[in-house]
Coordinates of C-alpha atoms in Angstrom, one line a residue:
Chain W
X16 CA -102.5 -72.8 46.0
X17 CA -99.1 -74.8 46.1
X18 CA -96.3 -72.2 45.3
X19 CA -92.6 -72.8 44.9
X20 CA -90.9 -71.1 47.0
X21 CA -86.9 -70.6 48.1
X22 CA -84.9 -69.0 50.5
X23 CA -81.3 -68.5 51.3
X24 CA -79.3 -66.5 53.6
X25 CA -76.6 -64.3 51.5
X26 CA -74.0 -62.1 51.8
X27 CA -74.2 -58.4 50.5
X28 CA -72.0 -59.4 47.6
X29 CA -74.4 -62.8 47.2
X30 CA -72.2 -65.3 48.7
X31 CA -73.5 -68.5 50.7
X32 CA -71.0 -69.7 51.8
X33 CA -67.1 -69.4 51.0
X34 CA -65.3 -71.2 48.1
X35 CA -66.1 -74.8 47.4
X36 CA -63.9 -77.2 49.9
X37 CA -63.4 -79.7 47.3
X38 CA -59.8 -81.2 48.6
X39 CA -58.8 -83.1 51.9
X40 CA -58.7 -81.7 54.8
X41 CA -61.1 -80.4 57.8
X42 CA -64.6 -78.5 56.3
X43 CA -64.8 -77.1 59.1
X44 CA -61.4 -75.0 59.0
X45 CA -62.4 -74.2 55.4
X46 CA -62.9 -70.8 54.0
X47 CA -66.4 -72.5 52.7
X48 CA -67.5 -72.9 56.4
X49 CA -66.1 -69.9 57.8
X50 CA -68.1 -67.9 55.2
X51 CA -71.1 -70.4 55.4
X52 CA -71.2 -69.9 59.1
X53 CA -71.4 -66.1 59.2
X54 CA -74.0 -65.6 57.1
X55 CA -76.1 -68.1 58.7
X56 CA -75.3 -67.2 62.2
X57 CA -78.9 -64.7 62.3
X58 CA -80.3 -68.7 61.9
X59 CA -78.5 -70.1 64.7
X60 CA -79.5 -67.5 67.5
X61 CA -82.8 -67.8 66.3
X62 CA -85.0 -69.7 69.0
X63 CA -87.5 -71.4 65.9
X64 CA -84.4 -73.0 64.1
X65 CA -82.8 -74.4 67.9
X66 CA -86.1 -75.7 68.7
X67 CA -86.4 -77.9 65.4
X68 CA -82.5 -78.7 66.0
X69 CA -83.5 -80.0 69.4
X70 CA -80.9 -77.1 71.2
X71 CA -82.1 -75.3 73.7
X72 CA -82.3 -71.3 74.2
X73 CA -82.0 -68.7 71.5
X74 CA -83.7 -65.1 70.5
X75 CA -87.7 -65.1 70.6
X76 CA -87.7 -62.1 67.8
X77 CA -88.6 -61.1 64.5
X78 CA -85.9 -63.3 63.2
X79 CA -86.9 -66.4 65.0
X80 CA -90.6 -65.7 63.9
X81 CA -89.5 -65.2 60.2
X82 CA -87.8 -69.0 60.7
X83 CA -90.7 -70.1 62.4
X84 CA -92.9 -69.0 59.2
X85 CA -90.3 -70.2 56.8
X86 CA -90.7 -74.1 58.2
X87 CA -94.5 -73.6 58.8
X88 CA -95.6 -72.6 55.2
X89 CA -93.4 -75.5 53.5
X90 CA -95.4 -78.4 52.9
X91 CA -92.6 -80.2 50.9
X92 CA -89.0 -80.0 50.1
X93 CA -86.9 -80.2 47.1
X94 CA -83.3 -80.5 47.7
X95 CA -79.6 -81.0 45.9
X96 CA -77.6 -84.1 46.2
X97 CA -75.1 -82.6 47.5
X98 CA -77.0 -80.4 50.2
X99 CA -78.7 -84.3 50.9
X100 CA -75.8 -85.8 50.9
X101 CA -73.8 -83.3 53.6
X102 CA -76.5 -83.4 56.0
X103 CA -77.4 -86.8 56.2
X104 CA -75.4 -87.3 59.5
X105 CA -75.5 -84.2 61.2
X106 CA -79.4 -83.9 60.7
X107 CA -79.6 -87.7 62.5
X108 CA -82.5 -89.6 62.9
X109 CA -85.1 -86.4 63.5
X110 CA -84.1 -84.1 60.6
X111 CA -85.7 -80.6 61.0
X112 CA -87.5 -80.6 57.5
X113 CA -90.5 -82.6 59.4
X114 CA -92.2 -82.7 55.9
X115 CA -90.9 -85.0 52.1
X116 CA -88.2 -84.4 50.8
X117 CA -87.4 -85.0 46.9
X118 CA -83.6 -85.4 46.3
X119 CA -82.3 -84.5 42.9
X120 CA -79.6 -87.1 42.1
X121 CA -78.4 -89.0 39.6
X122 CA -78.2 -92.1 41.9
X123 CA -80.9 -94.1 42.7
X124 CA -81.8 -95.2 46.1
X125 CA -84.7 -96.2 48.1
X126 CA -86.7 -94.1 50.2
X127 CA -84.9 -93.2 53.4
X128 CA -87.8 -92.4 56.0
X129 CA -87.0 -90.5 59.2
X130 CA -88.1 -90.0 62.5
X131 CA -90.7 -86.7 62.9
X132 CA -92.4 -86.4 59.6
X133 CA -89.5 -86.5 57.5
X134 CA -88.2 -88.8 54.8
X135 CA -85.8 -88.6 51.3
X136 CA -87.1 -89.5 48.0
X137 CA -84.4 -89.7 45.4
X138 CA -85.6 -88.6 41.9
X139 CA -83.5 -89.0 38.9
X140 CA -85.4 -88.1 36.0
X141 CA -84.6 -84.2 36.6
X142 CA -86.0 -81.2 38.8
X143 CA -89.1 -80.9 36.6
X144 CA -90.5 -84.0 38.2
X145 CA -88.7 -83.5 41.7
X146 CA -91.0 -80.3 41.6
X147 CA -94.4 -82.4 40.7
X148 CA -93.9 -84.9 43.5
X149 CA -93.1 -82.4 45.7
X150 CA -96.0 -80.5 44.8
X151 CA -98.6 -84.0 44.8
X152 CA -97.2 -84.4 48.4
X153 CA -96.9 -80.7 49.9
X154 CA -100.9 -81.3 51.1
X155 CA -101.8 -77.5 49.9
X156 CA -98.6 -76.0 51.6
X157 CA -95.4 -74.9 49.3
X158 CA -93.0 -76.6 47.9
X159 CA -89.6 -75.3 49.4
X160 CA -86.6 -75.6 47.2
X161 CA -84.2 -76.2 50.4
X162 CA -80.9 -75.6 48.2
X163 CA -78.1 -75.3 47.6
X164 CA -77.6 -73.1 45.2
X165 CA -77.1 -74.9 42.1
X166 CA -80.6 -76.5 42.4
X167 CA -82.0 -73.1 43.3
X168 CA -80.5 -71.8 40.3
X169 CA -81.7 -74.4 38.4
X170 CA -85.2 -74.1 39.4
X171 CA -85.0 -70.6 38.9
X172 CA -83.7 -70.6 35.5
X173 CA -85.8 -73.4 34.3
X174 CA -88.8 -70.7 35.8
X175 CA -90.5 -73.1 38.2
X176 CA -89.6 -71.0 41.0
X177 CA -93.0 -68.4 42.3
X178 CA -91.4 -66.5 45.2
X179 CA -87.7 -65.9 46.4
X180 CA -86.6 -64.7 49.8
X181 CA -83.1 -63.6 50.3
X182 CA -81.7 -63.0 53.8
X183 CA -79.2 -60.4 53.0
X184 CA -76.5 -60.3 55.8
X185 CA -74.3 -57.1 56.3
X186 CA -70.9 -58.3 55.2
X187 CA -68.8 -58.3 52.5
X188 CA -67.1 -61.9 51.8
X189 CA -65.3 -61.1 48.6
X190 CA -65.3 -64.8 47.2
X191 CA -66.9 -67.9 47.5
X192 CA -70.3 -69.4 46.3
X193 CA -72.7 -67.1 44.6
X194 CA -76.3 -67.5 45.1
X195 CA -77.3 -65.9 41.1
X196 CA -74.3 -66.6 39.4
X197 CA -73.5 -66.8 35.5
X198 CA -75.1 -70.3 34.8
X199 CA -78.4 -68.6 34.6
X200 CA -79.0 -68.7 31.1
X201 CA -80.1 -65.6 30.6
X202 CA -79.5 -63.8 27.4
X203 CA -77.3 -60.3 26.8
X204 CA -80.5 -58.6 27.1
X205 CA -82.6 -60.2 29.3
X206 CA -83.3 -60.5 32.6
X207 CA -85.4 -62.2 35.3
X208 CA -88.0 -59.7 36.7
X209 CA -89.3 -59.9 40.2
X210 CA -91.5 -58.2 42.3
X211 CA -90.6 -56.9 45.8
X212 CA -94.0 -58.0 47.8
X213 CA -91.7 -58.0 52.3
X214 CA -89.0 -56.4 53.7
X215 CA -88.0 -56.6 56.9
X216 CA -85.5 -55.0 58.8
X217 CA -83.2 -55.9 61.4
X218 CA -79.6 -54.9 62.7
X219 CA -78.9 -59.1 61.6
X220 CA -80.2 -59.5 58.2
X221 CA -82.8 -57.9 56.0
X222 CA -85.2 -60.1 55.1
X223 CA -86.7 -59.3 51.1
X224 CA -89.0 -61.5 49.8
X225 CA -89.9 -61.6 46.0
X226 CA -92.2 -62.6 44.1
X227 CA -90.9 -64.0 40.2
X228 CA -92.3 -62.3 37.5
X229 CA -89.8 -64.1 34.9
X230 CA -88.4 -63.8 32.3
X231 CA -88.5 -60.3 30.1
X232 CA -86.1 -58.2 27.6
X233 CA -84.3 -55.6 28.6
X234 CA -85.4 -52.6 26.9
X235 CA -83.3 -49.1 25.8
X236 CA -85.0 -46.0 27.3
X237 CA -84.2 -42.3 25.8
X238 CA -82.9 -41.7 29.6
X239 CA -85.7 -39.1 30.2
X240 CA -84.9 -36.7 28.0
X241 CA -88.0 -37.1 25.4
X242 CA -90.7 -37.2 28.7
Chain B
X29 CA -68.4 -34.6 60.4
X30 CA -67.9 -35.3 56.9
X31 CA -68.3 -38.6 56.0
X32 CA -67.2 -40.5 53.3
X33 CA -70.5 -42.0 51.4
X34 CA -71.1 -44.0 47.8
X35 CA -74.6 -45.3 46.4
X36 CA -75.1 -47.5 43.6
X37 CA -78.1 -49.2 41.5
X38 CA -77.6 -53.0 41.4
X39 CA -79.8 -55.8 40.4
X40 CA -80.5 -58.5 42.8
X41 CA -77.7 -60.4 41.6
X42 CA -75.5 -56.7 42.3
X43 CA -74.5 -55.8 38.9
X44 CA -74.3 -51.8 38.4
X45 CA -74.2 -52.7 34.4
X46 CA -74.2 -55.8 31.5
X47 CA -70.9 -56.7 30.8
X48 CA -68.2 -54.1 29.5
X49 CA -68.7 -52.4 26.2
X50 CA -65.0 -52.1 24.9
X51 CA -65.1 -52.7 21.1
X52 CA -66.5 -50.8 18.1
X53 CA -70.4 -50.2 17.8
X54 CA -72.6 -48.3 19.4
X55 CA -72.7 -48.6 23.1
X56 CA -76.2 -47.7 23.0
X57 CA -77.0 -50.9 21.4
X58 CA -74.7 -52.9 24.1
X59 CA -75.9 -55.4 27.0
X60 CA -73.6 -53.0 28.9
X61 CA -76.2 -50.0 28.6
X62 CA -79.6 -52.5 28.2
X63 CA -78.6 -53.6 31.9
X64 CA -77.5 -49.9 33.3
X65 CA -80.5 -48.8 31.5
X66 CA -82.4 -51.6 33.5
X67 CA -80.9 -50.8 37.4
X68 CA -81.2 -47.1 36.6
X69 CA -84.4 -46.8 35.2
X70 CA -86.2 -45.7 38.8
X71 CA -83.6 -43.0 38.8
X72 CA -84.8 -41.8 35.6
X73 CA -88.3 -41.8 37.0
X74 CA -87.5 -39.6 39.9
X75 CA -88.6 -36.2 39.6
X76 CA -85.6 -35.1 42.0
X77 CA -83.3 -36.3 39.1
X78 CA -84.9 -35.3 36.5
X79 CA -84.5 -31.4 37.9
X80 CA -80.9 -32.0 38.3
X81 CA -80.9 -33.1 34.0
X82 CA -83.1 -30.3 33.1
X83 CA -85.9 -32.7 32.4
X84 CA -89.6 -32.0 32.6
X85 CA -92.1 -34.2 34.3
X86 CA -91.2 -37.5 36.8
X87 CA -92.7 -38.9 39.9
X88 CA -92.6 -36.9 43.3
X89 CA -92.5 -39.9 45.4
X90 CA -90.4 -41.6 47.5
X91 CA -87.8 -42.5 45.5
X92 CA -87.3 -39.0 44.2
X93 CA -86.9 -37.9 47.6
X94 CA -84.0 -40.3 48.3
X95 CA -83.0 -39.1 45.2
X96 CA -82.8 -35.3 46.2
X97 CA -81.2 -36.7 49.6
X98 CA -78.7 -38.2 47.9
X99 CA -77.9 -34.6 45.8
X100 CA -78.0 -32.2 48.9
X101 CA -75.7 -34.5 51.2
X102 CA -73.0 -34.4 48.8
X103 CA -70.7 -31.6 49.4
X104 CA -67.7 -33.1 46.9
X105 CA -67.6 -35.7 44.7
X106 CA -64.5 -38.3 44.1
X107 CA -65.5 -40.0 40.7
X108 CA -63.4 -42.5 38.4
X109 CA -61.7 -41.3 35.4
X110 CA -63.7 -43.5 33.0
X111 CA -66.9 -42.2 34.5
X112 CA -65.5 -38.7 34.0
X113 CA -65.0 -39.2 30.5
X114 CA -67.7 -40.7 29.7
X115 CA -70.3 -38.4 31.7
X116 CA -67.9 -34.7 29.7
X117 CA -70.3 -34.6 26.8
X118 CA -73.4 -36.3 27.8
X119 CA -73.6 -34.1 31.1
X120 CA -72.6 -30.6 28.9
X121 CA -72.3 -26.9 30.9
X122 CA -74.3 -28.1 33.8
X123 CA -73.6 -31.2 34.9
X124 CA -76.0 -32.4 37.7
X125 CA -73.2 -32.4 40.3
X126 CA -73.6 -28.5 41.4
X127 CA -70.0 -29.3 43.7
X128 CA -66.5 -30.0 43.3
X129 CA -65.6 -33.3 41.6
X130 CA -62.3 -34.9 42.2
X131 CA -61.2 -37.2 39.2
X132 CA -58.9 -40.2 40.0
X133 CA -57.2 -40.3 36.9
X134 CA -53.4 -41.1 36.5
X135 CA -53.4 -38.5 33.1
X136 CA -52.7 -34.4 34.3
X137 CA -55.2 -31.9 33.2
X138 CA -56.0 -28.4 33.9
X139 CA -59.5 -28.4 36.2
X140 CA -62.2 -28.2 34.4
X141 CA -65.0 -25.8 36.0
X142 CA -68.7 -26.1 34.7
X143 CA -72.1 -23.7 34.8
X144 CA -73.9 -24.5 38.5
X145 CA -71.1 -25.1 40.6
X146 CA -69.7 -28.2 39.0
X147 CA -65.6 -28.1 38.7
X148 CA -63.5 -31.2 38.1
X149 CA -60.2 -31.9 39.3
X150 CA -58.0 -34.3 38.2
X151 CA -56.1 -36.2 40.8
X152 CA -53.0 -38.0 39.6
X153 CA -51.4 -39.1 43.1
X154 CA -54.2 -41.8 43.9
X155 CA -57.3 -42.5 45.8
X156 CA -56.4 -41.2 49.6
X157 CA -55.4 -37.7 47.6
X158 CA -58.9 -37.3 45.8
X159 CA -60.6 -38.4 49.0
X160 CA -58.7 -35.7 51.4
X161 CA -59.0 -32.8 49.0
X162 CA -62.5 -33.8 48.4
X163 CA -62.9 -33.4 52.2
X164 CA -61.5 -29.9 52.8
X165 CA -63.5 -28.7 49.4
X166 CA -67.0 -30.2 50.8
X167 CA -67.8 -27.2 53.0
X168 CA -68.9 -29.8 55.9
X169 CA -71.1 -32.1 54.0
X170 CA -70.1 -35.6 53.0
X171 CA -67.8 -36.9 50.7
X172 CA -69.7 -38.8 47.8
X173 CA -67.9 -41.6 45.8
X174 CA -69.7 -41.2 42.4
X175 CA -68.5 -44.0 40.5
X176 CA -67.6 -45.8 38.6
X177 CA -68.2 -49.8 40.5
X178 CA -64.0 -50.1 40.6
X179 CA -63.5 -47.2 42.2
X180 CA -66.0 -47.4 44.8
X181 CA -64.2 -50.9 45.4
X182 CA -60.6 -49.3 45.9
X183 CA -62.2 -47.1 48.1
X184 CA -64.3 -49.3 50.2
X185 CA -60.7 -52.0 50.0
X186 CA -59.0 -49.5 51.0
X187 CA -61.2 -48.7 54.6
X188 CA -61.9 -45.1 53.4
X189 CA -65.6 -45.7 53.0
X190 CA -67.8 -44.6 56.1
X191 CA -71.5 -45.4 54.2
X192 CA -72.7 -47.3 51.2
X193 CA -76.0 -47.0 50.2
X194 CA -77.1 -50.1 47.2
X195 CA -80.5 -49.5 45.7
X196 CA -81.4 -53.2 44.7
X197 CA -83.2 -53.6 41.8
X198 CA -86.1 -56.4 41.6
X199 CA -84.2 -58.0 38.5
X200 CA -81.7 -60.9 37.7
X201 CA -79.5 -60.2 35.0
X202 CA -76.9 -63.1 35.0
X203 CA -73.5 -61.6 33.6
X204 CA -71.7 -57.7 33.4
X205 CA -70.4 -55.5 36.0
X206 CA -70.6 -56.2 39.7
X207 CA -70.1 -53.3 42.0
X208 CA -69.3 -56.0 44.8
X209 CA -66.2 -58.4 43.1
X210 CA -63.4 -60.1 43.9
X211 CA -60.5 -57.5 43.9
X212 CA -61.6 -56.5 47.4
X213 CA -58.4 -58.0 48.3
X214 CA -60.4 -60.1 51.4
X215 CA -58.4 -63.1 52.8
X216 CA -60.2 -66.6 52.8
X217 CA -61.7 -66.0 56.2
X218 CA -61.9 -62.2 56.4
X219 CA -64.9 -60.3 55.9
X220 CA -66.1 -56.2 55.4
X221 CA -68.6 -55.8 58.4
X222 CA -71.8 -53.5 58.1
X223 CA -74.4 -52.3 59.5
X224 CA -78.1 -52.0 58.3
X225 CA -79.3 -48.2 59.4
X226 CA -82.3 -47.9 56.9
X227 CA -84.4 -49.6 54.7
X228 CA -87.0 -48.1 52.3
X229 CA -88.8 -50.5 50.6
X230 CA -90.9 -49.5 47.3
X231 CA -92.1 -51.4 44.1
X232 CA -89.9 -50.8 42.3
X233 CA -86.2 -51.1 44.0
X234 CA -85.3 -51.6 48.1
X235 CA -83.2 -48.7 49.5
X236 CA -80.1 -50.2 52.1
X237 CA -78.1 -47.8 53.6
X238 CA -75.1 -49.1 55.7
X239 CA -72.6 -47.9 58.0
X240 CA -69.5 -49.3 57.1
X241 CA -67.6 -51.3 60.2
X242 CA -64.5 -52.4 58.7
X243 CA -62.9 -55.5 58.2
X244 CA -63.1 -58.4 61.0
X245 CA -62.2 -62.2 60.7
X246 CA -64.7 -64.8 60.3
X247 CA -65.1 -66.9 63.1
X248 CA -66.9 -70.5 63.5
X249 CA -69.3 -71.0 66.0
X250 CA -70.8 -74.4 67.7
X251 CA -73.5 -74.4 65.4
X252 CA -75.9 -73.9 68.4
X253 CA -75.2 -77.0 70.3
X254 CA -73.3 -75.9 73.0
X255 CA -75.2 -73.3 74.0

C-alpha cells in the first residue's frame, strides 16, 4: 500500500538548517548554509546519495544503505516551492529524485520533464491534491514528502503524513529553521502521537523512524500514586 | 572520574513541558503539566521510580532499569531553584534524591536536610559554585544536573556538561518549554558537538545518551563534488 512518508536530517535541538537567508548576499556564507551543511554532511559521505549526484567515492555503510533505501522505497515526490525552486539549477538536467515530482506552488507552470525518470508538476489547488497525484503516480511505492519543512509541516498537521524519519545529528545549533515548530496547530492539550517502529545507531546520526498515530488529547495522570 | 551528567524527557519536537504556567489557577489543570505529564509518563511507569516515590506496582523492564541507572550514578545533584520549590512539598521527608542537592538560587537559606540522605544546599554565588561543591560532596560518582530545562542550558552554555542523556518521547506537542532553546548563547556559525554513545530503543520513548564534545565552528564543505 502507497504510504506517505518523510524524512529530514535534524539537529538535536530540531534545526535544518540555520536561519532563513532572506537578504543579499552569498547563501553560501550564510548561517542558513553553514547549519544546513552540517547536518546533512552524514548525506554527503554517504556512497548512495554520490552515486545519484553523479560524484564519485563515498562510505559503503549503514548510512549509505539507509540512503540507498530512502530513494528506493519512494515511488513519488511531493515537494515545496521554495525547496523546487532552489534546486532547480544545481540538480541540472539528471535530478536525483529519478521518480514525479508534484510541486506545491501558487504559480502555474507547465510540466518541466527531466533527464533519468524525473520531472516537476506544479499543483496549485493545495497539498491535499499534490498528495493524490502523487499517490496515482507513485506505481505502488510511497509518496515521499521531499521538504522543506514548511510543506512537511503542513502535511503533517493536515495528518496526511503515515511515517516520519528523522536523522537526528549530534550537535547543538541553537537557532535557525525548526523542523516541528509552533505552526502546527495543535491545541494546549494535544498532541500528535507516534509510534517508534527503527532505530539505528551510528557515531554520524541516529536514524528513528516513526510511524503517525495522530492526533490525541493529552491526558492528566494521578502521577502514580493511586496504582 | 566524576563527571558532570543531566537527562531530560522531551517530545519529538524537545519540549520537557507545555508552555509556562505563571498566572492563577490550578497548575494541574495547565497545558504546562498536560505536556510534562505527557513526556514523563514512561517515568511514572517504571518500577525503578516508583520505589524511589514510595509507590507500589510498575513495570520491571527496560526502561525502569535506565531508570535505576540513572538514580545510582548520581552521587550529587545541582538542581534549579524553581525546581527546588516546586518539588519541597510534593517530594515531603524523603525526597527520591537519597544525595546531596545543590540549589542555584540567588535567595540565602539555611540547608535543608531530608529523611534518606537527601540535604539541599542553596548556592547563591552561581552555577560553577553549585557544580564544584556538588563534585567534592559526590563521593566519586557523577555530578547530576536535575533540572529545571534553563539550568541544564546554563550549564551545558557554559561547557560544564560532560553527558546529556534526552529520553525522546514518540509525541508532537507544538508549543511550551524546550530544554534545547536559543539562550545557548551559539554564534551564527557555531555549534555544541556530541557524540552518540548509546541508544535504547523501546515503544514507548528512544534513550540517547551523548558525550558532550564542546563547541566547534561550522564549516562548509564541497558538497561532494570535489572529492
Amino acid at each position: 500500500m502507497t504510504k506517505v512518508t518523510a524524512q529530514m536530517s535534524v539537529s538535536l535541538d530540531g534545526f535544518y538548517a540555520g536561519p532563513r537567508h532572506d537578504g543579499d548576499g552569498d547563501w553560501l556564507q550564510s548561517a542558513e548554509s553553514a547549519k544546513f551543511f552540517r547536518v546533512t554532511r552524514w548525506v554527503i559521505n554517504a556512497m548512495a546519495w554520490r552515486e545519484r549526484q553523479g560524484f564519485a567515492g563515498g562510505e559503503q555503510d549503514v548510512n549509505s544503505d539507509i540512503m540507498a533505501e530512502t530513494f528506493e522505497a519512494a515511488g513519488a515526490y511531493v515537494m515545496g516551492r521554495r525547496m523546487a525552486d532552489g534546486g532547480e539549477v544545481p540538480w541540472g538536467d539528471e535530478p536525483p529524485f529519478r521518480a514525479p515530482v508534484f510541486v506545491v506552488t501558487h504559480r502555474p507552470r507547465p510540466i518541466l520533464a527531466r533527464q533519468g525518470g524525473t520531472s516537476f508538476t506544479y499543483v496549485t489547488d493545495g497539498i491535499h491534491s499534490a498528495v493524490e497525484q502523487a499517490k496515482a503516480a507513485a506505481g505502488g511505492k510511497n509518496v515521499a514528502v521531499a521538504g522543506g519543512g514548511t510543506l512537511l509541516r503542513q502535511v503533517l498537521a493536515a495528518g496526511l503524513l503515515d511515517e516520519l524519519e528523522l536523522h537526528i545529528v549530534p550537535v547543538v545549533l541553537g537557532t535557525g529553521m525548526r523542523l516541528l515548530d509552533a505552526d502546527l496547530g495543535l491545541g494546549d492539550k494535544e498532541g500528535i502521537e507516534l509510534i517508534p517502529t527503527r532505530v539505528v545507531h551510528t557515531p554520524d546520526v541516529t536514524h528513528v523512524r516513526y510511524s503517525v498515530d495522530g492526533r490525541a488529547p493529552l491526558l492528566l495522570d494521578d502521577r502514580g500514586s493511586g496504582a
